Amino acid sequence: MKEFVCVRVVQANAMDLALFQFDYDMSFGTTFLHWDRTVYARYGSRRGNEEMAAADMSMEGLQATMQGVLALHQGYPGNKGRLEGKQPKRPVPYAVPEKHPLLKKYKSKLDYEGKVSGSCIHCHQIRDAERRVLRDGGGVLPHDLLTPYPMPSVLGIEMDRKTAAHVRQVREDSVAAAAGVQAGDVILGMGDQAVVSLADMQWVLHHVEAPDTLTVRVRRGNSERDLVLKLEPGWDRHSDISWRVSSWDLRRMAFGGMYLTSLSDAERTENGLAPGQLGLLAKHVGQYGDHAIAKRAGVKKGDVIVKFDGIERDLDESALLREVLGKRRRGEQVSFTYLRNGEKKETTIRLQ
Amino acid sequence: MKRILVSGVLCAFGLGVVLAAEPAKKTRDEMVIDDRAALQENAAWIYNDLEKGFAEAERVKKPLMVIHRCIP
């Protein structure tokens, strides 16, 4: 800590969006910079949902990333080439969040004399607003807004959260396994970028345009090697977005406020579902406003969705959100079929 | 033991406060106000003032660590 100048910011109000670009669903986002505003690294995959908050981060991991940043700082500006890809993408549509038409009610400073928490823009609201403007304007949501900042797990890589970027596990039959990535490898770089954290990897993956190849520099034992990942179209189709805070608004748009979870094998059997058939449990049904559209259409918590907008194949909630919001527009009607106590029912909702 | 040492060092500089979840009993407003009270006078942190951070980093020739942490 003594080797850094530490700045704590507790709101997204007045955040320089041309400089601070990271996964806005995280409730702890760290950016390491040179004083000339060159970004060295990002850290902080603290998820918004409390039960999974520390699933991808730790004190040890942060310290390891900080050591990596110090090495980059010592090598700067000689290493500028390895940092180029890490720099924010410009231009940005709004300089600060409160300039966005949907966030104009917020001020640039918190109201410590009044309702201070209510005066705070949360990071996830930046992405919420971006999506909402597109939907309200009659558009479908583009891929990067539906699958933001994929985790390395989508490549088949599970990282060790207590390190900067050590591979803990590689899933068989994955893109990473095919490239030769092994458990114990230390990720040193992806593409032309230096990597010192999981968030750095997310940044790289967020900006991939498939089909493409992605060279991963790893240290294995005492040697370093380059491994090449082949990313075909749809490489990130299994990216889980269900944990994201901003997915609540996607549920309003696509499902009329239903929060859907996959059934266990036992539950699938109990409901008489064939292998490969859609089966999603309505774990929560919104109760108010536009989040209660499914409720008003008759859906109750515990119902099992078996067909949605003509889709009957087995998908998880994230994939179904992408299917619906990537193709359908606000105002369109979709019908769906659900099971309640073994009885099949049908209903219709209007998409938001 | 190593973990304890690491946590101890980081907590000593206030990072434990930054990462730790607040007790659930406080209101959201209280959490925001208490956070400022806890860290605004902490010499290890610059609170909500990025430009001061950049100026200080240039003065002491150190990198910046900017943490965006949502409190409530």
Coordinates of C-alpha atoms in Angstrom, one line a residue:
Chain A
M1 CA 0.0 0.0 0.0
K2 CA 2.8 2.4 0.8
E3 CA 4.0 2.1 -2.8
F4 CA 0.7 3.5 -4.1
V5 CA -1.3 6.6 -3.9
C6 CA -4.7 5.3 -2.9
V7 CA -7.9 7.0 -3.9
R8 CA -11.3 5.9 -2.6
V9 CA -14.4 6.8 -4.6
V10 CA -17.8 5.8 -3.4
Q11 CA -20.1 6.8 -6.2
A12 CA -20.2 6.8 -10.0
N13 CA -21.4 10.4 -10.0
A14 CA -18.8 12.5 -12.0
M15 CA -16.9 9.3 -13.0
D16 CA -14.8 10.1 -16.0
L17 CA -16.2 7.5 -18.4
A18 CA -13.4 8.1 -20.9
L19 CA -10.9 6.9 -18.3
F20 CA -12.7 4.5 -15.9
Q21 CA -14.0 1.6 -18.0
F22 CA -14.4 -1.7 -16.2
D23 CA -17.1 -4.3 -15.5
Y24 CA -19.7 -2.0 -14.0
D25 CA -21.6 -4.9 -12.4
M26 CA -18.8 -5.2 -9.9
S27 CA -19.3 -3.5 -6.6
F28 CA -15.6 -3.1 -6.1
G29 CA -13.7 -1.9 -9.1
T30 CA -10.0 -1.0 -8.9
T31 CA -8.1 0.8 -11.6
F32 CA -4.3 1.1 -11.4
L33 CA -2.9 4.1 -13.3
H34 CA 0.2 6.1 -14.0
W35 CA -0.2 9.8 -13.2
D36 CA -0.3 10.5 -16.9
R37 CA -3.6 8.5 -16.8
T38 CA -2.2 5.4 -18.5
V39 CA -4.0 2.4 -17.2
Y40 CA -1.7 -0.3 -15.8
A41 CA -4.3 -2.8 -14.7
R42 CA -7.8 -3.5 -13.4
Y43 CA -8.7 -5.6 -10.4
G44 CA -11.9 -6.3 -8.4
S45 CA -14.3 -8.9 -9.6
R46 CA -16.5 -8.4 -6.5
R47 CA -19.9 -9.5 -7.5
G48 CA -22.9 -7.5 -6.5
N49 CA -24.8 -10.4 -4.9
E50 CA -23.5 -10.9 -1.4
E51 CA -23.4 -14.7 -1.4
M52 CA -21.0 -14.7 -4.3
A53 CA -19.3 -11.4 -3.6
A54 CA -15.8 -12.8 -3.0
A55 CA -15.9 -15.7 -5.4
D56 CA -13.3 -14.2 -7.6
M57 CA -11.2 -12.0 -5.4
S58 CA -9.2 -12.1 -2.1
M59 CA -6.8 -10.0 -0.1
E60 CA -4.0 -12.2 -1.3
G61 CA -5.1 -11.8 -4.9
L62 CA -5.2 -8.1 -4.6
Q63 CA -1.8 -8.0 -3.1
A64 CA -0.4 -10.2 -5.9
T65 CA -1.9 -7.9 -8.5
M66 CA -0.5 -4.8 -6.7
Q67 CA 3.0 -6.5 -7.0
G68 CA 2.4 -7.0 -10.7
V69 CA 1.4 -3.3 -11.1
L70 CA 4.6 -2.2 -9.4
A71 CA 6.6 -4.2 -11.9
L72 CA 4.7 -2.6 -14.7
H73 CA 5.3 0.9 -13.2
Q74 CA 9.0 0.2 -12.9
G75 CA 9.1 -0.8 -16.5
Y76 CA 7.1 2.2 -17.7
P77 CA 7.3 3.8 -20.3
G78 CA 9.5 1.1 -21.9
N79 CA 6.6 -1.4 -21.7
K80 CA 4.0 1.0 -23.2
G81 CA 3.3 -1.4 -26.1
R82 CA 2.0 -4.1 -23.6
L83 CA -0.3 -1.5 -22.1
E84 CA -1.8 0.0 -25.2
G85 CA -4.6 -2.5 -25.5
K86 CA -5.6 -1.9 -21.9
Q87 CA -6.4 1.7 -22.4
P88 CA -10.0 2.9 -22.4
K89 CA -11.9 2.9 -25.7
R90 CA -12.8 6.4 -26.9
P91 CA -14.8 8.4 -27.7
V92 CA -17.6 7.8 -25.2
P93 CA -21.2 9.0 -25.7
Y94 CA -21.3 10.7 -22.3
A95 CA -18.4 12.2 -20.4
V96 CA -19.9 11.4 -17.0
P97 CA -22.9 9.2 -16.0
E98 CA -25.1 12.1 -14.9
K99 CA -25.0 13.5 -18.5
H100 CA -26.9 10.4 -19.7
P101 CA -30.6 11.3 -20.4
L102 CA -31.8 8.6 -18.0
L103 CA -29.5 9.7 -15.2
K104 CA -29.9 13.4 -15.3
K105 CA -31.7 13.6 -12.0
Y106 CA -28.4 12.9 -10.3
K107 CA -25.8 15.6 -9.4
S108 CA -22.1 15.4 -9.7
K109 CA -21.7 15.3 -5.9
L110 CA -23.4 13.3 -3.2
D111 CA -25.9 15.0 -1.1
Y112 CA -24.4 14.4 2.4
E113 CA -26.9 16.9 3.9
G114 CA -29.9 15.0 2.6
K115 CA -30.6 11.5 1.4
V116 CA -27.1 10.7 0.6
S117 CA -27.5 7.1 -0.6
G118 CA -30.3 8.2 -2.9
S119 CA -28.1 10.7 -4.5
C120 CA -25.5 8.1 -5.5
I121 CA -25.2 6.6 -9.0
H122 CA -24.3 3.0 -8.8
C123 CA -21.9 1.7 -11.4
H124 CA -24.4 -0.9 -12.7
Q125 CA -26.8 2.0 -13.6
I126 CA -24.4 3.1 -16.3
R127 CA -25.0 -0.2 -18.2
D128 CA -28.7 -0.2 -17.2
A129 CA -29.1 3.2 -18.8
E130 CA -27.3 2.2 -22.0
R131 CA -29.5 -0.8 -22.5
R132 CA -32.7 1.0 -21.6
V133 CA -32.2 3.7 -24.1
L134 CA -31.7 1.1 -26.8
R135 CA -34.8 -0.8 -25.8
D136 CA -36.9 2.2 -25.4
G137 CA -35.8 3.4 -28.9
G138 CA -37.1 0.1 -30.4
G139 CA -33.8 -1.6 -30.8
V140 CA -32.5 -5.1 -29.9
L141 CA -29.6 -5.4 -27.6
P142 CA -26.2 -5.9 -29.1
H143 CA -24.0 -8.8 -28.1
D144 CA -21.6 -6.7 -26.0
L145 CA -24.4 -5.4 -23.9
L146 CA -25.9 -8.8 -23.3
T147 CA -22.6 -10.6 -22.7
P148 CA -20.3 -8.0 -21.0
Y149 CA -16.9 -8.8 -19.6
P150 CA -17.0 -12.6 -19.9
M151 CA -15.3 -14.5 -17.1
P152 CA -12.3 -16.8 -18.1
S153 CA -14.6 -19.7 -17.2
V154 CA -16.2 -19.3 -20.5
L155 CA -12.9 -20.5 -22.0
G156 CA -12.9 -23.4 -19.6
I157 CA -10.4 -21.7 -17.2
E158 CA -11.0 -21.4 -13.5
M159 CA -8.6 -18.9 -11.9
D160 CA -7.2 -19.1 -8.4
R161 CA -8.7 -16.1 -6.6
K162 CA -5.8 -15.9 -4.2
T163 CA -3.3 -15.2 -6.9
A164 CA -2.9 -12.5 -9.6
A165 CA -3.6 -14.8 -12.6
H166 CA -2.9 -18.5 -11.8
V167 CA -4.9 -21.1 -13.5
R168 CA -6.6 -23.4 -10.9
Q169 CA -8.4 -25.7 -13.2
V170 CA -9.0 -26.3 -16.9
R171 CA -12.2 -27.9 -18.1
E172 CA -11.9 -30.8 -20.5
D173 CA -13.2 -30.3 -24.0
S174 CA -12.8 -26.5 -23.6
V175 CA -11.2 -23.9 -25.8
A176 CA -8.5 -23.5 -23.2
A177 CA -7.8 -27.3 -23.0
A178 CA -7.6 -27.5 -26.8
A179 CA -5.0 -24.7 -26.7
G180 CA -2.9 -26.6 -24.1
V181 CA -3.6 -24.4 -21.1
Q182 CA -2.9 -26.4 -17.9
A183 CA -3.8 -26.1 -14.2
G184 CA -0.9 -24.3 -12.5
D185 CA -0.1 -22.1 -15.5
V186 CA 0.5 -18.4 -14.7
I187 CA -1.2 -16.1 -17.3
L188 CA 1.3 -13.4 -18.1
G189 CA -0.4 -11.9 -21.1
M190 CA -3.3 -12.2 -23.5
G191 CA -3.0 -10.8 -27.0
D192 CA -0.5 -8.0 -26.7
Q193 CA -1.6 -7.1 -23.2
A194 CA 0.1 -7.6 -19.9
V195 CA -2.2 -9.5 -17.5
V196 CA -2.0 -9.2 -13.7
S197 CA -5.5 -10.0 -12.7
L198 CA -8.7 -11.8 -13.6
A199 CA -10.3 -8.4 -14.4
D200 CA -7.5 -7.8 -17.0
M201 CA -8.5 -11.1 -18.6
Q202 CA -12.2 -10.0 -18.6
W203 CA -11.1 -6.7 -20.3
V204 CA -9.4 -8.7 -23.1
L205 CA -12.4 -11.0 -23.5
H206 CA -14.8 -8.2 -23.6
H207 CA -13.1 -6.7 -26.6
V208 CA -12.7 -9.9 -28.6
E209 CA -14.4 -10.0 -32.0
A210 CA -14.8 -13.6 -33.1
P211 CA -13.8 -15.4 -35.1
D212 CA -10.3 -14.7 -33.9
T213 CA -7.3 -16.3 -32.3
L214 CA -6.0 -15.1 -29.0
T215 CA -2.5 -15.8 -27.9
V216 CA -2.0 -16.4 -24.3
R217 CA 1.5 -16.1 -22.8
V218 CA 1.9 -18.5 -19.8
R219 CA 4.6 -19.3 -17.4
R220 CA 4.8 -23.0 -16.7
G221 CA 7.6 -24.0 -14.2
N222 CA 10.7 -22.1 -15.3
S223 CA 9.7 -21.5 -18.9
E224 CA 7.3 -19.3 -20.8
R225 CA 5.3 -20.3 -23.8
D226 CA 2.6 -18.9 -26.1
L227 CA -0.7 -20.8 -26.5
V228 CA -3.2 -20.0 -29.1
L229 CA -6.9 -20.0 -28.3
K230 CA -9.3 -20.4 -31.2
L231 CA -12.4 -18.4 -30.7
E232 CA -15.2 -19.3 -33.0
P233 CA -18.4 -17.3 -33.4
G234 CA -20.5 -18.0 -30.3
W235 CA -17.5 -18.8 -28.2
D236 CA -19.0 -17.0 -25.3
R237 CA -22.5 -18.3 -25.6
H238 CA -22.3 -20.1 -22.3
S239 CA -21.3 -16.9 -20.4
D240 CA -23.3 -16.7 -17.2
I241 CA -24.9 -13.3 -16.7
S242 CA -27.5 -14.4 -14.1
W243 CA -25.4 -13.2 -11.2
R244 CA -25.1 -9.7 -12.6
V245 CA -27.0 -6.9 -10.8
S246 CA -27.9 -5.4 -14.1
S247 CA -29.6 -8.6 -15.2
W248 CA -32.6 -7.7 -13.1
D249 CA -33.5 -5.1 -15.6
L250 CA -33.0 -7.6 -18.4
R251 CA -35.5 -9.9 -16.7
R252 CA -38.0 -7.1 -16.7
M253 CA -37.5 -6.5 -20.4
A254 CA -37.5 -10.2 -21.5
F255 CA -39.5 -12.1 -18.9
G256 CA -41.8 -9.6 -17.4
G257 CA -39.9 -9.8 -14.1
M258 CA -39.4 -13.5 -13.7
Y259 CA -36.1 -14.7 -12.3
L260 CA -35.5 -18.2 -13.8
T261 CA -33.2 -20.9 -12.6
S262 CA -32.3 -24.3 -14.2
L263 CA -34.0 -27.4 -12.7
S264 CA -32.0 -30.1 -11.1
D265 CA -32.1 -33.6 -12.7
A266 CA -34.6 -34.7 -10.0
E267 CA -36.8 -31.7 -10.7
R268 CA -36.7 -32.4 -14.4
T269 CA -37.8 -36.0 -13.9
E270 CA -40.5 -34.9 -11.5
N271 CA -41.9 -32.6 -14.1
G272 CA -41.7 -35.2 -16.8
L273 CA -39.3 -33.2 -19.0
A274 CA -37.5 -35.0 -21.9
P275 CA -33.7 -34.7 -22.2
G276 CA -32.9 -31.5 -24.0
Q277 CA -36.2 -29.9 -23.3
L278 CA -36.5 -26.4 -21.8
G279 CA -37.2 -26.4 -18.1
L280 CA -36.7 -23.2 -16.1
L281 CA -38.1 -22.6 -12.6
A282 CA -39.7 -19.3 -11.8
K283 CA -37.7 -18.8 -8.7
H284 CA -39.0 -15.2 -8.2
V285 CA -41.8 -13.3 -9.9
G286 CA -41.6 -9.5 -9.6
Q287 CA -44.5 -7.9 -7.7
Y288 CA -44.4 -4.2 -8.8
G289 CA -44.6 -2.1 -11.9
D290 CA -43.0 -3.4 -15.1
H291 CA -41.4 -6.1 -13.0
A292 CA -44.8 -7.6 -12.4
I293 CA -45.9 -8.1 -16.0
A294 CA -45.5 -11.9 -15.7
K295 CA -47.4 -11.8 -12.4
R296 CA -50.3 -10.0 -14.1
A297 CA -50.1 -12.6 -16.9
G298 CA -50.8 -15.3 -14.2
V299 CA -47.4 -16.7 -13.5
K300 CA -46.6 -17.7 -9.9
K301 CA -43.3 -18.5 -8.1
G302 CA -42.6 -22.2 -8.6
D303 CA -44.1 -22.5 -12.1
V304 CA -41.9 -24.2 -14.7
I305 CA -41.4 -22.6 -18.1
V306 CA -41.2 -25.3 -20.8
K307 CA -41.6 -23.2 -23.9
F308 CA -40.8 -19.5 -24.4
D309 CA -41.4 -17.6 -27.6
G310 CA -41.3 -20.8 -29.6
I311 CA -38.1 -22.0 -27.9
E312 CA -38.3 -25.5 -26.5
R313 CA -34.7 -26.6 -26.4
D314 CA -32.9 -26.6 -23.1
L315 CA -31.3 -23.3 -22.3
D316 CA -30.2 -21.7 -19.1
E317 CA -31.6 -18.2 -18.1
S318 CA -28.6 -16.3 -19.5
A319 CA -28.9 -18.0 -22.9
L320 CA -32.7 -17.4 -23.0
L321 CA -32.2 -13.7 -22.1
R322 CA -29.7 -13.4 -25.0
E323 CA -32.1 -15.2 -27.4
V324 CA -35.0 -13.0 -26.6
L325 CA -33.4 -9.5 -26.2
G326 CA -31.0 -10.0 -29.1
K327 CA -33.9 -10.7 -31.5
R328 CA -37.1 -9.2 -30.1
R329 CA -38.0 -5.6 -29.6
R330 CA -39.9 -3.7 -27.0
G331 CA -43.6 -3.9 -27.4
E332 CA -43.6 -7.3 -29.2
Q333 CA -45.8 -10.0 -27.7
V334 CA -44.4 -13.4 -26.8
S335 CA -46.3 -16.4 -25.6
F336 CA -45.0 -19.0 -23.3
T337 CA -46.0 -22.3 -21.7
Y338 CA -45.5 -23.3 -18.1
L339 CA -46.3 -26.2 -15.8
R340 CA -48.1 -25.8 -12.5
N341 CA -48.7 -28.9 -10.4
G342 CA -48.3 -31.0 -13.6
E343 CA -50.9 -28.9 -15.5
K344 CA -49.8 -27.1 -18.7
K345 CA -50.8 -23.5 -19.0
E346 CA -50.1 -20.8 -21.6
T347 CA -50.0 -17.0 -21.4
T348 CA -48.7 -14.0 -23.2
I349 CA -46.6 -11.0 -22.2
R350 CA -45.5 -7.8 -23.9
L351 CA -41.8 -7.3 -24.0
Q352 CA -40.3 -4.2 -22.3
Chain B
M1 CA 0.1 -17.3 9.1
K2 CA 0.9 -15.7 5.8
R3 CA -2.7 -14.9 5.3
I4 CA -3.0 -13.3 8.7
L5 CA 0.1 -11.1 8.0
V6 CA -1.2 -10.0 4.6
S7 CA -4.6 -9.2 6.0
G8 CA -3.1 -7.4 8.9
V9 CA -0.9 -5.2 6.8
L10 CA -3.7 -4.3 4.4
C11 CA -6.2 -3.7 7.3
A12 CA -3.7 -1.4 8.9
F13 CA -4.0 0.9 5.9
G14 CA -7.8 0.8 5.8
L15 CA -8.2 -1.7 3.0
G16 CA -10.1 -4.0 5.4
V17 CA -12.6 -1.3 5.8
V18 CA -12.9 -0.9 2.1
L19 CA -13.5 -4.6 1.4
A20 CA -15.5 -5.6 4.4
A21 CA -19.2 -5.8 4.3
E22 CA -21.0 -3.4 6.6
P23 CA -23.2 -4.6 9.4
A24 CA -26.8 -5.0 8.1
K25 CA -28.4 -3.0 10.8
K26 CA -27.3 0.4 9.6
T27 CA -29.4 2.4 7.1
R28 CA -27.9 3.0 3.7
D29 CA -27.4 6.6 4.5
E30 CA -25.6 5.8 7.7
M31 CA -23.3 3.4 5.9
V32 CA -22.3 6.1 3.4
I33 CA -21.8 8.7 6.1
D34 CA -19.9 6.4 8.4
D35 CA -17.6 5.3 5.5
R36 CA -16.6 8.9 4.9
A37 CA -16.0 9.4 8.6
A38 CA -13.9 6.3 8.8
L39 CA -11.7 7.0 5.8
Q40 CA -11.7 10.7 5.1
E41 CA -9.1 11.4 7.8
N42 CA -7.1 8.3 7.1
A43 CA -3.7 9.4 5.8
A44 CA -3.4 6.3 3.6
W45 CA -6.4 7.4 1.5
I46 CA -7.5 10.3 -0.6
Y47 CA -11.3 10.4 -0.3
N48 CA -13.4 11.2 -3.4
D49 CA -10.8 13.5 -4.9
L50 CA -9.2 12.1 -8.1
E51 CA -7.3 15.2 -9.1
K52 CA -5.6 15.4 -5.8
G53 CA -4.7 11.7 -6.3
F54 CA -3.1 12.3 -9.7
A55 CA -1.2 15.4 -8.4
E56 CA 0.1 13.4 -5.4
A57 CA 1.1 10.5 -7.6
E58 CA 3.2 12.7 -9.8
R59 CA 4.7 14.4 -6.8
V60 CA 5.8 11.2 -5.1
K61 CA 6.3 9.2 -8.4
K62 CA 4.1 6.4 -7.4
P63 CA 1.2 4.7 -9.3
L64 CA -2.4 5.3 -8.3
M65 CA -4.8 2.8 -7.0
V66 CA -8.3 4.1 -7.5
I67 CA -11.0 2.1 -5.9
H68 CA -14.6 2.5 -6.9
R69 CA -16.6 0.9 -4.1
C70 CA -20.3 1.0 -3.9
I71 CA -21.3 1.3 -0.2
P72 CA -25.0 0.6 0.1

